[in-house]
Amino acid sequence: MKMCRLFLQLFLGLILLPGLAKPDSDPLQDYCIADTKSPLYLNGAPCLNPTLALSSHFTTSALAKPGDTKANQFGFSVTLTTLVNLPGINTMGLTMARVDIAANGLVPPHSHPRASEVTICLQGVILVGFVDTSNRLFTQKLEPGDSFVFPRGLIHFLYNMEPKKPALAISGLSSQNPGAQIASRAAFVSNPPIPEVVLEKAFQISPQDVAKIRKNLGG
């Protein structure tokens, strides 16, 4: 009987744990500056000896310069803080991002599997939105100073409503490695590719449509 109760408690614990867990584990010390030269491959990065910590490990100018919005067909650029440009962020469970969007540019529907995101508009007028798991759309027009939250793992987008001016936003994400997956590219330009028949049935389109979309997305 005791054993049955133990297994029941363990089972309930495993069920409840995901709801209580954070995207990243909490650090066990004040900080853990990433030792990017270490040959070890870990879930994160090994810590530099704390006696070698410098103020420069906790600062970066990586987000100071505009990104190249012409580098893709959507007209956006995302610049992230990383362990390379901001080693002091290691184990802190967060990432900062600079989001540059060209006039009429789009950060296409995408998701971050390991992080929630809060975005603040600094320049321009940005239409943002996300879709929940019941396919309900939440959308808002952001002007400079406005903020919006995207829940973890949900499909969301940012669109610059200005026809002639670029837009700029800064985002904070609740993971050191939030991940990003653009929905259209995941479906149509995966490697190896998803079978055409799957895409035809899923999107109710023809083989010609599949080929055209793949070509447009660079597949």
Short mmCIF file of C-alpha atoms in Angstrom, two decimals:
data_model
loop_
_atom_site.label_atom_id
_atom_site.label_comp_id
_atom_site.label_asym_id
_atom_site.label_seq_id
_atom_site.Cartn_x
_atom_site.Cartn_y
_atom_site.Cartn_z
CA MET A 1 0.00 0.00 0.00
CA LYS A 2 2.86 2.31 0.92
CA MET A 3 4.55 1.57 -2.41
CA CYS A 4 1.31 2.37 -4.29
CA ARG A 5 1.06 5.75 -2.53
CA LEU A 6 4.70 6.48 -3.38
CA PHE A 7 4.16 5.72 -7.07
CA LEU A 8 0.98 7.84 -7.05
CA GLN A 9 2.85 10.79 -5.54
CA LEU A 10 5.65 10.39 -8.08
CA PHE A 11 3.15 10.18 -10.95
CA LEU A 12 1.31 13.33 -9.78
CA GLY A 13 4.63 15.10 -9.32
CA LEU A 14 5.65 14.38 -12.89
CA ILE A 15 2.30 15.65 -14.15
CA LEU A 16 2.43 18.86 -12.11
CA LEU A 17 6.13 19.63 -12.60
CA PRO A 18 5.91 21.02 -16.16
CA GLY A 19 3.39 23.61 -15.01
CA LEU A 20 5.71 24.77 -12.23
CA ALA A 21 8.99 24.62 -14.14
CA LYS A 22 10.58 27.71 -15.66
CA PRO A 23 12.00 27.76 -19.21
CA ASP A 24 15.55 27.90 -17.84
CA SER A 25 16.80 26.63 -14.47
CA ASP A 26 17.74 29.15 -11.82
CA PRO A 27 21.47 29.89 -11.35
CA LEU A 28 23.14 28.46 -8.26
CA GLN A 29 25.48 31.43 -7.82
CA ASP A 30 25.44 35.22 -8.35
CA TYR A 31 26.49 34.81 -11.97
CA CYS A 32 28.08 32.33 -14.36
CA ILE A 33 30.01 34.18 -17.06
CA ALA A 34 30.12 31.98 -20.14
CA ASP A 35 33.50 30.41 -20.83
CA THR A 36 33.08 30.34 -24.62
CA LYS A 37 36.52 28.77 -25.10
CA SER A 38 35.72 25.66 -23.10
CA PRO A 39 35.66 22.40 -25.14
CA LEU A 40 32.80 21.08 -23.00
CA TYR A 41 29.33 20.88 -24.59
CA LEU A 42 26.67 21.59 -21.98
CA ASN A 43 23.06 22.76 -21.73
CA GLY A 44 24.27 26.34 -21.58
CA ALA A 45 27.96 27.09 -21.14
CA PRO A 46 30.59 26.36 -18.46
CA CYS A 47 31.30 29.14 -15.98
CA LEU A 48 34.39 31.30 -16.04
CA ASN A 49 36.28 31.44 -12.75
CA PRO A 50 34.42 34.19 -10.76
CA THR A 51 37.73 35.84 -9.85
CA LEU A 52 38.20 36.63 -13.56
CA ALA A 53 34.86 38.47 -13.86
CA LEU A 54 34.96 41.96 -15.39
CA SER A 55 32.34 44.67 -15.87
CA SER A 56 32.73 44.20 -19.62
CA HIS A 57 31.28 40.68 -19.30
CA PHE A 58 27.94 42.25 -18.35
CA THR A 59 27.66 44.89 -21.08
CA THR A 60 27.27 44.88 -24.86
CA SER A 61 26.76 47.26 -27.77
CA ALA A 62 25.39 44.49 -29.98
CA LEU A 63 21.93 46.07 -30.10
CA ALA A 64 23.19 49.58 -30.89
CA LYS A 65 23.45 49.18 -34.65
CA PRO A 66 20.52 48.69 -37.07
CA GLY A 67 20.26 45.26 -38.69
CA ASP A 68 20.10 44.63 -42.44
CA THR A 69 16.39 44.39 -43.31
CA LYS A 70 17.28 43.59 -46.93
CA ALA A 71 18.83 40.25 -45.97
CA ASN A 72 15.51 38.41 -46.41
CA GLN A 73 12.34 38.73 -48.48
CA PHE A 74 10.21 39.74 -45.48
CA GLY A 75 12.07 42.97 -44.69
CA PHE A 76 13.15 42.42 -41.09
CA SER A 77 16.28 41.84 -39.04
CA VAL A 78 16.67 40.50 -35.50
CA THR A 79 19.88 41.11 -33.54
CA LEU A 80 20.23 39.03 -30.36
CA THR A 81 22.35 39.15 -27.24
CA THR A 82 24.37 35.93 -27.09
CA LEU A 83 26.98 34.28 -24.90
CA VAL A 84 29.59 35.65 -27.29
CA ASN A 85 28.59 39.34 -27.16
CA LEU A 86 27.23 39.26 -23.59
CA PRO A 87 28.82 36.34 -21.68
CA GLY A 88 27.43 37.56 -18.34
CA ILE A 89 23.93 36.57 -19.51
CA ASN A 90 24.78 32.88 -19.11
CA THR A 91 22.28 31.07 -16.80
CA MET A 92 20.22 34.26 -16.33
CA GLY A 93 17.31 32.86 -18.32
CA LEU A 94 16.85 35.83 -20.61
CA THR A 95 17.71 37.22 -24.04
CA MET A 96 17.36 40.71 -25.49
CA ALA A 97 16.59 41.33 -29.15
CA ARG A 98 16.68 44.34 -31.44
CA VAL A 99 13.99 44.07 -34.12
CA ASP A 100 14.38 46.27 -37.22
CA ILE A 101 11.50 46.23 -39.70
CA ALA A 102 11.61 47.95 -43.10
CA ALA A 103 8.70 50.03 -44.38
CA ASN A 104 5.78 47.62 -44.85
CA GLY A 105 8.12 44.89 -43.60
CA LEU A 106 7.00 41.85 -41.66
CA VAL A 107 8.38 39.57 -38.97
CA PRO A 108 6.32 36.62 -40.25
CA PRO A 109 4.27 34.30 -38.04
CA HIS A 110 6.73 32.40 -35.88
CA SER A 111 7.10 30.92 -32.41
CA HIS A 112 9.67 30.61 -29.63
CA PRO A 113 9.40 27.12 -28.12
CA ARG A 114 11.33 27.98 -24.95
CA ALA A 115 10.33 31.57 -24.12
CA SER A 116 7.64 34.15 -23.57
CA GLU A 117 8.40 37.56 -25.08
CA VAL A 118 7.62 41.17 -24.25
CA THR A 119 8.11 43.72 -27.02
CA ILE A 120 8.27 47.50 -26.77
CA CYS A 121 7.88 49.70 -29.85
CA LEU A 122 10.56 52.40 -30.03
CA GLN A 123 9.92 53.76 -33.51
CA GLY A 124 7.14 53.58 -36.08
CA VAL A 125 3.71 51.96 -35.88
CA ILE A 126 3.77 48.17 -35.50
CA LEU A 127 0.81 45.81 -35.76
CA VAL A 128 1.47 42.82 -33.49
CA GLY A 129 -0.54 39.74 -32.66
CA PHE A 130 -0.59 36.12 -31.58
CA VAL A 131 -2.95 33.18 -32.00
CA ASP A 132 -3.79 30.97 -29.02
CA THR A 133 -4.43 27.22 -29.12
CA SER A 134 -8.15 27.76 -29.71
CA ASN A 135 -7.24 29.79 -32.85
CA ARG A 136 -8.27 33.08 -31.26
CA LEU A 137 -6.33 36.09 -32.55
CA PHE A 138 -5.12 38.81 -30.15
CA THR A 139 -3.80 41.85 -31.98
CA GLN A 140 -2.81 45.43 -31.20
CA LYS A 141 -1.35 48.47 -32.93
CA LEU A 142 1.78 49.64 -31.10
CA GLU A 143 3.14 53.18 -31.18
CA PRO A 144 6.41 54.34 -29.57
CA GLY A 145 6.38 53.46 -25.86
CA ASP A 146 3.69 50.75 -26.16
CA SER A 147 4.41 47.16 -25.12
CA PHE A 148 2.88 43.78 -25.90
CA VAL A 149 3.39 40.27 -24.50
CA PHE A 150 3.62 37.10 -26.61
CA PRO A 151 2.99 33.93 -24.54
CA ARG A 152 5.53 31.14 -24.74
CA GLY A 153 5.32 28.86 -27.76
CA LEU A 154 2.42 30.64 -29.52
CA ILE A 155 2.51 31.80 -33.14
CA HIS A 156 2.95 35.59 -33.36
CA PHE A 157 3.94 38.34 -35.80
CA LEU A 158 5.04 41.98 -36.09
CA TYR A 159 4.12 44.15 -39.11
CA ASN A 160 5.37 47.68 -39.81
CA MET A 161 2.28 49.66 -40.83
CA GLU A 162 4.36 52.61 -42.02
CA PRO A 163 4.56 52.60 -45.86
CA LYS A 164 7.68 54.77 -46.02
CA LYS A 165 9.46 54.61 -42.67
CA PRO A 166 11.28 51.79 -40.83
CA ALA A 167 10.16 50.58 -37.41
CA LEU A 168 12.20 49.55 -34.41
CA ALA A 169 11.34 47.40 -31.39
CA ILE A 170 13.21 45.86 -28.49
CA SER A 171 12.17 42.50 -27.08
CA GLY A 172 13.00 40.61 -23.93
CA LEU A 173 12.64 36.81 -23.95
CA SER A 174 12.48 34.53 -20.93
CA SER A 175 15.19 32.11 -22.00
CA GLN A 176 18.89 32.16 -22.70
CA ASN A 177 18.11 30.18 -25.85
CA PRO A 178 14.48 30.90 -26.84
CA GLY A 179 14.66 29.31 -30.28
CA ALA A 180 12.68 30.64 -33.25
CA GLN A 181 10.69 28.83 -35.91
CA ILE A 182 9.03 30.67 -38.81
CA ALA A 183 5.84 28.76 -39.59
CA SER A 184 5.94 29.12 -43.38
CA ARG A 185 9.59 28.12 -43.68
CA ALA A 186 9.17 25.18 -41.31
CA ALA A 187 6.34 23.85 -43.47
CA PHE A 188 7.71 24.51 -46.94
CA VAL A 189 11.52 24.63 -46.80
CA SER A 190 12.44 22.06 -44.16
CA ASN A 191 15.43 19.80 -44.76
CA PRO A 192 14.64 17.16 -45.87
CA PRO A 193 11.35 18.53 -47.26
CA ILE A 194 7.95 17.54 -45.95
CA PRO A 195 6.28 15.27 -48.57
CA GLU A 196 4.23 17.28 -51.05
CA VAL A 197 1.11 15.22 -50.44
CA VAL A 198 1.21 16.22 -46.76
CA LEU A 199 1.39 19.93 -47.63
CA GLU A 200 -1.32 19.59 -50.28
CA LYS A 201 -3.73 18.03 -47.81
CA ALA A 202 -2.77 20.23 -44.86
CA PHE A 203 -3.14 23.51 -46.75
CA GLN A 204 -5.68 22.33 -49.35
CA ILE A 205 -3.47 23.44 -52.24
CA SER A 206 -2.23 21.96 -55.50
CA PRO A 207 1.24 20.53 -56.29
CA GLN A 208 1.85 23.68 -58.35
CA ASP A 209 1.07 25.83 -55.32
CA VAL A 210 3.51 23.85 -53.20
CA ALA A 211 6.27 24.33 -55.78
CA LYS A 212 5.54 28.06 -56.10
CA ILE A 213 5.54 28.67 -52.34
CA ARG A 214 8.77 26.72 -51.91
CA LYS A 215 10.41 28.76 -54.66
CA ASN A 216 9.18 32.05 -53.14
CA LEU A 217 10.59 31.08 -49.74
CA GLY A 218 13.94 30.09 -51.17
CA GLY A 219 13.44 26.33 -51.02
#
